[in-house]
PDB file of C-alpha atoms in Angstrom:
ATOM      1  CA  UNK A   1      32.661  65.317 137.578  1.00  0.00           C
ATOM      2  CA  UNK A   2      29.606  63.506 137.296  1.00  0.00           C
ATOM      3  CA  UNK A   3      27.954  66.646 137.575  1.00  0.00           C
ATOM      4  CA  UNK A   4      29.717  68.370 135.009  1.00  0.00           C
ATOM      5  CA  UNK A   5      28.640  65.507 132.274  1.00  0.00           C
ATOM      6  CA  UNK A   6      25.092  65.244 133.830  1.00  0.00           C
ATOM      7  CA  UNK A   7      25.230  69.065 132.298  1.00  0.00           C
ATOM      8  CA  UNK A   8      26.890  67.965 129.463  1.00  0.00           C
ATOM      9  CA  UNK A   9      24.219  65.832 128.143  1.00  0.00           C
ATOM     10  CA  UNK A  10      21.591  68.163 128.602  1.00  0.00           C
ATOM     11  CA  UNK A  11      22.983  70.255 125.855  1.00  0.00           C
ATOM     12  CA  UNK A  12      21.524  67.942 123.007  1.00  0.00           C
ATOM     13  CA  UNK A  13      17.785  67.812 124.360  1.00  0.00           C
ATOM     14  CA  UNK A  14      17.690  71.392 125.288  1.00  0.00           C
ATOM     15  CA  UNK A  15      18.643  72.543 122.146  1.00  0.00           C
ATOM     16  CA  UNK A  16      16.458  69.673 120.136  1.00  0.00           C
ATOM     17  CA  UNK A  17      13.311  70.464 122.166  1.00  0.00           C
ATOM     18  CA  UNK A  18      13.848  74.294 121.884  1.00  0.00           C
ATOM     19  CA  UNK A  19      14.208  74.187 118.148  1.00  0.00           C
ATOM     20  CA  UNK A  20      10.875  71.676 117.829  1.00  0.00           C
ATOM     21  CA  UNK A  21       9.072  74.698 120.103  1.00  0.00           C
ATOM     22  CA  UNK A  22      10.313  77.340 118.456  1.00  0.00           C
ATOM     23  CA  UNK A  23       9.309  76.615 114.895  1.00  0.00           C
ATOM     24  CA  UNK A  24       5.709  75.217 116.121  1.00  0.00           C
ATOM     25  CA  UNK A  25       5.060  78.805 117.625  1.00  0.00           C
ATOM     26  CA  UNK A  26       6.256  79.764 114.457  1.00  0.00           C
ATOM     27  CA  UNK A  27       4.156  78.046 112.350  1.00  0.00           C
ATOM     28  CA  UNK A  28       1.340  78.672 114.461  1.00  0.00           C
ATOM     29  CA  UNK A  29       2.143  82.754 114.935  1.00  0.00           C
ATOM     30  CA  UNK A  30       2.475  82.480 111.195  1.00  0.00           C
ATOM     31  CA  UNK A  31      -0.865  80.451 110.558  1.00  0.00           C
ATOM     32  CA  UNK A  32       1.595  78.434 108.161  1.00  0.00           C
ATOM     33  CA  UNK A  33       1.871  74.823 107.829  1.00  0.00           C
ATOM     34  CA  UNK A  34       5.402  73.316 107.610  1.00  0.00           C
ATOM     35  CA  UNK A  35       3.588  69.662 106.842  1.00  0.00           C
ATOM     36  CA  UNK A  36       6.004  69.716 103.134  1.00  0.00           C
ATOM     37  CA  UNK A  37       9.072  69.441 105.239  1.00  0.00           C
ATOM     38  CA  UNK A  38       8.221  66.303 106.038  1.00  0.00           C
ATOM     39  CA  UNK A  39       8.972  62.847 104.154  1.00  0.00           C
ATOM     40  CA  UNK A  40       6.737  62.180 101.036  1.00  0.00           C
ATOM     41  CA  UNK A  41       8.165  58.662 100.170  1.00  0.00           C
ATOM     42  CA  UNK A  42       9.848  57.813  96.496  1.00  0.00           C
ATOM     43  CA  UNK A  43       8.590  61.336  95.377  1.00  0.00           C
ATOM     44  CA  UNK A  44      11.780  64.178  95.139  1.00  0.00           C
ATOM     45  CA  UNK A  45       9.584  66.125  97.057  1.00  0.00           C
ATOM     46  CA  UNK A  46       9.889  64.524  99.956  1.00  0.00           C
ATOM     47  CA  UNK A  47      13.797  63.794  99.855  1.00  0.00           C
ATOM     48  CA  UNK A  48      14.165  67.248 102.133  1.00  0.00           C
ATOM     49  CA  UNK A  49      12.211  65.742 104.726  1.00  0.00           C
ATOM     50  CA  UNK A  50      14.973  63.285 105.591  1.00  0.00           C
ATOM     51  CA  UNK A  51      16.759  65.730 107.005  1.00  0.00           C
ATOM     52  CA  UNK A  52      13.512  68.001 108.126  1.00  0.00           C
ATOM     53  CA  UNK A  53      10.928  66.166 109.331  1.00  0.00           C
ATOM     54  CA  UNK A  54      11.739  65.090 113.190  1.00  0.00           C
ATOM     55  CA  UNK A  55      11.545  69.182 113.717  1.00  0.00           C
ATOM     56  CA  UNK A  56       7.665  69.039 112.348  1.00  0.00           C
ATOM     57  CA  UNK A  57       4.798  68.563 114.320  1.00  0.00           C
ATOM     58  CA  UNK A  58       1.007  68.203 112.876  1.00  0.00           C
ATOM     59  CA  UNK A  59      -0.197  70.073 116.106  1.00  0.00           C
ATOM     60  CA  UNK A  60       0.803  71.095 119.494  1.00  0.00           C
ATOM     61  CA  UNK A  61      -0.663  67.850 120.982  1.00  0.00           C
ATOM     62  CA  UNK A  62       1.730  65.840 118.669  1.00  0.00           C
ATOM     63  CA  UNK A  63       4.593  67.948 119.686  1.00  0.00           C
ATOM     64  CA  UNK A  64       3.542  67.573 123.271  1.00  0.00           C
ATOM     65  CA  UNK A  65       3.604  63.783 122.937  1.00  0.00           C
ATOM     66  CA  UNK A  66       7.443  63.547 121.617  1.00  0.00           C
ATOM     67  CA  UNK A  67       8.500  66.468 123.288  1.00  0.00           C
ATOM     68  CA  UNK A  68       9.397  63.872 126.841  1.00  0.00           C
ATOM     69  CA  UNK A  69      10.246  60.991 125.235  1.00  0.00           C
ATOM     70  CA  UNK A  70      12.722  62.983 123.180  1.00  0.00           C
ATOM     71  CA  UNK A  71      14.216  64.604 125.882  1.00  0.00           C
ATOM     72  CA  UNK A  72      15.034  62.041 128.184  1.00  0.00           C
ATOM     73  CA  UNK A  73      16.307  59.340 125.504  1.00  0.00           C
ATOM     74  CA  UNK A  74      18.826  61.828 123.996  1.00  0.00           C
ATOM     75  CA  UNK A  75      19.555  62.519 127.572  1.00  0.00           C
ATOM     76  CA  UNK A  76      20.174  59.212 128.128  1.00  0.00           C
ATOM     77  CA  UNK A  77      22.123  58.312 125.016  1.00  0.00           C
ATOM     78  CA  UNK A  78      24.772  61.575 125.558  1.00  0.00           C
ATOM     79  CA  UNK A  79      25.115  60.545 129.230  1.00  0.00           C
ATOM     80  CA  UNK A  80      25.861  57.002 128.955  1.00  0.00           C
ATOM     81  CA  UNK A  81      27.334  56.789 126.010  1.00  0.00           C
ATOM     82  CA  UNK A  82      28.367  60.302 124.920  1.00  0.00           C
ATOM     83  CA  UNK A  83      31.631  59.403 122.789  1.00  0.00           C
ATOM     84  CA  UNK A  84      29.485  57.744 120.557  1.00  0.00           C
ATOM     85  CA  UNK A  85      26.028  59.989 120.994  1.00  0.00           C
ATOM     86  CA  UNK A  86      26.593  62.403 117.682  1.00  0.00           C
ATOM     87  CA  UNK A  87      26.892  58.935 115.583  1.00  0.00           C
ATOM     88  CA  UNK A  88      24.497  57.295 117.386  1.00  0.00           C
ATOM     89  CA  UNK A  89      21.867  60.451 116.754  1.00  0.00           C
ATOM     90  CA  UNK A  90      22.757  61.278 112.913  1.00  0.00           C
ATOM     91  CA  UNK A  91      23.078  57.299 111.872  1.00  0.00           C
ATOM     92  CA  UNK A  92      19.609  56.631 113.624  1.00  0.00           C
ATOM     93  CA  UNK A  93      17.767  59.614 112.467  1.00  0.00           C
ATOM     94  CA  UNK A  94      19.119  59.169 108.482  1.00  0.00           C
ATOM     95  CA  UNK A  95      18.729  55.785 108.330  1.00  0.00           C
ATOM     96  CA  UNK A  96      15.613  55.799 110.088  1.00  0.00           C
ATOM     97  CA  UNK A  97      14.434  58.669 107.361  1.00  0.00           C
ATOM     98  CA  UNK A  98      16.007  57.049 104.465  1.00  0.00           C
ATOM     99  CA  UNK A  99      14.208  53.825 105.154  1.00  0.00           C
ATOM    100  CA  UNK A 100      10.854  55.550 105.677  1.00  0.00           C
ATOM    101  CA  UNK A 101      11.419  57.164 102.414  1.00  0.00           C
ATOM    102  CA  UNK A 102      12.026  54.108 100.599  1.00  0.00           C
ATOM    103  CA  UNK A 103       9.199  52.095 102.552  1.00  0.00           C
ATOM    104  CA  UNK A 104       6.630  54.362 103.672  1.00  0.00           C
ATOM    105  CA  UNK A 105       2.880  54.870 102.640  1.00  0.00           C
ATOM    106  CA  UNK A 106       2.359  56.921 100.148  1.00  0.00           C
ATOM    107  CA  UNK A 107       1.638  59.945 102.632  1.00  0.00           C
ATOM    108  CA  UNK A 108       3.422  63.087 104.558  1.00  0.00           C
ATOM    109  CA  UNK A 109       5.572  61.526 107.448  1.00  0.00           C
ATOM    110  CA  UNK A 110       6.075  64.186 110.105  1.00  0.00           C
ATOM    111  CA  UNK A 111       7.235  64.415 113.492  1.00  0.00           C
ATOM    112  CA  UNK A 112       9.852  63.058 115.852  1.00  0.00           C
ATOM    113  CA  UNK A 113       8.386  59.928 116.596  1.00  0.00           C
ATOM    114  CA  UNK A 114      10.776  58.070 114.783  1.00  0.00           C
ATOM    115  CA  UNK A 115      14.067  59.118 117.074  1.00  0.00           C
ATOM    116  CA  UNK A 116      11.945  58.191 119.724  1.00  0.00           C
ATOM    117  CA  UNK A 117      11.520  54.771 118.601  1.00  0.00           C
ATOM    118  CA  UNK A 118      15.152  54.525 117.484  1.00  0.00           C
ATOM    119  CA  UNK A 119      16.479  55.638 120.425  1.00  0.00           C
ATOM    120  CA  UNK A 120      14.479  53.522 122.876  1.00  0.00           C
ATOM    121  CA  UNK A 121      15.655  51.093 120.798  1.00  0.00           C
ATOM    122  CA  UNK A 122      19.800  51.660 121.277  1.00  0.00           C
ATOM    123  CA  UNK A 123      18.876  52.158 124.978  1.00  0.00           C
ATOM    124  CA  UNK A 124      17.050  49.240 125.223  1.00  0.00           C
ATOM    125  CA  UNK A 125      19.436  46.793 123.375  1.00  0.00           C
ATOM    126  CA  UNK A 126      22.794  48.077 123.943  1.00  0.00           C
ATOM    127  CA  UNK A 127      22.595  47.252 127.338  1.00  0.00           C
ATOM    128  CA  UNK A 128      21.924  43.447 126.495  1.00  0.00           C
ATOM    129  CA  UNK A 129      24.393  43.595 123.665  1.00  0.00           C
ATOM    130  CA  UNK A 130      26.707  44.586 126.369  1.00  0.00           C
ATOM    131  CA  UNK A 131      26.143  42.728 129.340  1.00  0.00           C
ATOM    132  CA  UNK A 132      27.178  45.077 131.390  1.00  0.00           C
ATOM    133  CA  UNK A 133      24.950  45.596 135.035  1.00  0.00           C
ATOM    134  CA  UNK A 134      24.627  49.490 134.915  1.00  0.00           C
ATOM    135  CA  UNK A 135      23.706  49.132 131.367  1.00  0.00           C
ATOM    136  CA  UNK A 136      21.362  46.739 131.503  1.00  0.00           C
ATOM    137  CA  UNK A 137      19.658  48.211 133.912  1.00  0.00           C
ATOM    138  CA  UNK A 138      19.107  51.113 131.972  1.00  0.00           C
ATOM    139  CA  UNK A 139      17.043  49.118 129.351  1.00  0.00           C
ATOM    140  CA  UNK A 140      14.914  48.019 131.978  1.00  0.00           C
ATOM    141  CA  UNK A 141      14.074  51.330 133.081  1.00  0.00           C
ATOM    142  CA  UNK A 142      13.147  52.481 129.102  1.00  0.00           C
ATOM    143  CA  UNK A 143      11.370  49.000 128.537  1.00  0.00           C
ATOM    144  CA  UNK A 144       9.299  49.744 131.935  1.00  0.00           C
ATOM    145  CA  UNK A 145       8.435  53.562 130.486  1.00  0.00           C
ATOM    146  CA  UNK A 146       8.908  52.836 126.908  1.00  0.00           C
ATOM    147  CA  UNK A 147       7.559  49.619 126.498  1.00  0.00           C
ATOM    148  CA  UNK A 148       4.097  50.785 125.269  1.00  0.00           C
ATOM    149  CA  UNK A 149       6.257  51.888 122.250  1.00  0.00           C
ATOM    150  CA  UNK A 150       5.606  48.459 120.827  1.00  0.00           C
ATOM    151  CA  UNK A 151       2.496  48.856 119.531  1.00  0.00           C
ATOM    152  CA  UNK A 152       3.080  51.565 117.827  1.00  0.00           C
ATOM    153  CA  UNK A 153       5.035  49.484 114.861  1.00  0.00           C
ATOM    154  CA  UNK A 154       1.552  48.228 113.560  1.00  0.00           C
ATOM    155  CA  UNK A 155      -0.744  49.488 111.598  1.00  0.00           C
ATOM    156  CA  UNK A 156      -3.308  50.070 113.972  1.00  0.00           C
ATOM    157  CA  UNK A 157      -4.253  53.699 113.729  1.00  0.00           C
ATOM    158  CA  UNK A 158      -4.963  55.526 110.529  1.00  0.00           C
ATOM    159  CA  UNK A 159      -3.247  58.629 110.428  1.00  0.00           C
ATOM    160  CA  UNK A 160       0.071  57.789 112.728  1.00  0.00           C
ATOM    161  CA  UNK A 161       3.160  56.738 110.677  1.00  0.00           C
ATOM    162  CA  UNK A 162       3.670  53.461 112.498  1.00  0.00           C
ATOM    163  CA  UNK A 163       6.402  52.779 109.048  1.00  0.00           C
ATOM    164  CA  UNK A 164       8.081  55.388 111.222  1.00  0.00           C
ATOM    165  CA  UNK A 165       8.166  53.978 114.363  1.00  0.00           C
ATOM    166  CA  UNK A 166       9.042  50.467 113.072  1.00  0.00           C
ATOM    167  CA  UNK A 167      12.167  51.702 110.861  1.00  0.00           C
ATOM    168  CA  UNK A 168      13.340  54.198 113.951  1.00  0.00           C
ATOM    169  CA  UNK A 169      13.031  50.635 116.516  1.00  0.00           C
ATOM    170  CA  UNK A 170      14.942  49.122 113.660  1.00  0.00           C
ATOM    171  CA  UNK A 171      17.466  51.353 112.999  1.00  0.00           C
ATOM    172  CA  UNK A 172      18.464  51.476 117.003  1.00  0.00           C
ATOM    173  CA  UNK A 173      18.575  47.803 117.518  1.00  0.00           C
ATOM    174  CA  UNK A 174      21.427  47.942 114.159  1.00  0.00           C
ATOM    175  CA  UNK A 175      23.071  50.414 115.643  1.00  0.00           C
ATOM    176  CA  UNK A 176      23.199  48.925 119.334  1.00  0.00           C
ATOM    177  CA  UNK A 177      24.467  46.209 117.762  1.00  0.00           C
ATOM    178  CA  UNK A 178      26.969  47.847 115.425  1.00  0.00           C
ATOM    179  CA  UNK A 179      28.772  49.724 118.301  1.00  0.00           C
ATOM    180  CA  UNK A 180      28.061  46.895 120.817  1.00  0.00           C
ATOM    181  CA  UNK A 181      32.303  46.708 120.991  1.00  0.00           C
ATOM    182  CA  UNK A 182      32.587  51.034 121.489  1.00  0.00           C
ATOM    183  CA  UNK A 183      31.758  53.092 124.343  1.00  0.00           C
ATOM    184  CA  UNK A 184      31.074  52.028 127.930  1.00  0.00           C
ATOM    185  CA  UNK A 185      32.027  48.075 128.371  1.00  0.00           C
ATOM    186  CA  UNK A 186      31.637  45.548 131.050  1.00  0.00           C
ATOM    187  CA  UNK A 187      34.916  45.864 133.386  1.00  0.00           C
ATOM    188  CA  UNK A 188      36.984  42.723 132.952  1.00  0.00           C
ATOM    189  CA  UNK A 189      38.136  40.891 136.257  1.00  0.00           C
ATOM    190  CA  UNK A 190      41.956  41.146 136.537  1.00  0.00           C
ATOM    191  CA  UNK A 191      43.528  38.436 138.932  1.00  0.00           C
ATOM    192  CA  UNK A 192      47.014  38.671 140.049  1.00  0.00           C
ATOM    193  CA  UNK A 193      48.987  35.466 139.000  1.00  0.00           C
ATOM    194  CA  UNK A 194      51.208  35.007 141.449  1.00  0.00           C
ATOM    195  CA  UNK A 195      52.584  31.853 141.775  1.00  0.00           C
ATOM    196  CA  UNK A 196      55.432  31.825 144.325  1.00  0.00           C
ATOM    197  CA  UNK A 197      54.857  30.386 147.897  1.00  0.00           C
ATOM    198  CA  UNK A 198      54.660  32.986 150.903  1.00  0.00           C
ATOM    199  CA  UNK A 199      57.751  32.839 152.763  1.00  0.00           C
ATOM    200  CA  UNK A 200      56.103  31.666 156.330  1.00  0.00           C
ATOM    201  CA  UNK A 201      54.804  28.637 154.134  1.00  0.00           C
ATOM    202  CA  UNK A 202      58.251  27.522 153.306  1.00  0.00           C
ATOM    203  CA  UNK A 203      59.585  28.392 156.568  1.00  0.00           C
ATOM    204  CA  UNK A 204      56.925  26.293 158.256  1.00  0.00           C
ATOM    205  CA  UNK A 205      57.944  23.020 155.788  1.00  0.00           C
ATOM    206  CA  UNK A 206      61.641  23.609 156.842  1.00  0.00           C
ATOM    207  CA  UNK A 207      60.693  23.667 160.627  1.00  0.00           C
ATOM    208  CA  UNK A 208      58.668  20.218 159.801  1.00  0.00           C
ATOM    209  CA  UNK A 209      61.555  17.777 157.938  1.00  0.00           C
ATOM    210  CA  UNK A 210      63.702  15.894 160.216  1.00  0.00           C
TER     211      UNK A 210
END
């Protein structure tokens, strides 16, 4: 069984990572450069990259960079939480987008650097949300691989879209929190109220009265 799901979640980050590979060959084969399918913010131009721009990389090193991170989050999120992991992936990446569009730099926003963030995010979080052991283990292990992620919310480099990053770590922690009541939950201890007395106990207070 646990197999069979282990497979199951692989189905997301195989295809996501194929399709990012696929159309950087393409563009590459091509000697085109898919950079307008990416978020232009507050111009109508840019309103397709919403939707686009996770599956566009500036170069193969970019790509190469998101191409792990991607993989094993999404992993993550359709293993442990995989009745929620279709809403978990379209909320985070069209808020996250929406939010860049509205608050962005004046700039093309590419890449998939922003699931990333949101992602490591829900992983993180929903496990403390939750209080649940297995859970919070989990966000130890991202926060331990992840945790460099931080930095990348501020403005330190010049041509990375840290308004990306910062609006994907957003959008996760909402979301962790928003569905902190759905999917996997901390078992509840059950104890059996049974009140009556055993039946050697009252047989040993008969034996006793005079």
């Amino acid at each position: 069984m646990q197999e069979i799901r282990s497979k199951q979640s692989l189905i997301f980050p195989i295809a996501f990572v194929s399709l990012i590979w696929f159309l950087k060959f393409f563009e590459w084969g091509l000697d085109l450069n898919f950079y307008r399918l990416g978020i232009f913010p507050l111009h109508t131009k840019g309103l397709l990259g919403i939707i686009t721009s996770p599956f566009i990389h500036s170069d193969f090193e970019h790509l190469m960079a998101n191409t792990i991170p991607i993989f094993a989050l999404s992993w993550g999120i359709f293993y442990f939480y995989r009745k929620l992991a279709i809403r978990i992936v379209l909320y985070c990446l069209f808020t996250t987008n929406i939010l860049l569009w509205l608050g962005g730099r004046e700039a093309w926003h590419i890449g998939a650097s922003g699931l990333v963030y949101a992602f490591a995010s829900f992983l993180f979080f929903s496990g403390l949300f939750r209080n649940y052991y297995k859970l919070i283990a989990i966000s130890f292990v991202v926060a331990f691989l992840y945790g460099g992620l931080f930095w990348g919310i501020f403005p330190v480099l010049k041509d990375v879209s840290w308004e990306g990053h910062l609006f994907g770590g957003f959008s996760g922690l909402i979301y962790a929190w928003a569905f902190r009541k759905e999917g996997p939950q901390k078992p509840k201890v059950v104890w059996d109220e049974d009140d009556t007395i055993p039946e050697e106990i009252w047989n040993q207070k008969e034996n006793t009265n005079p």
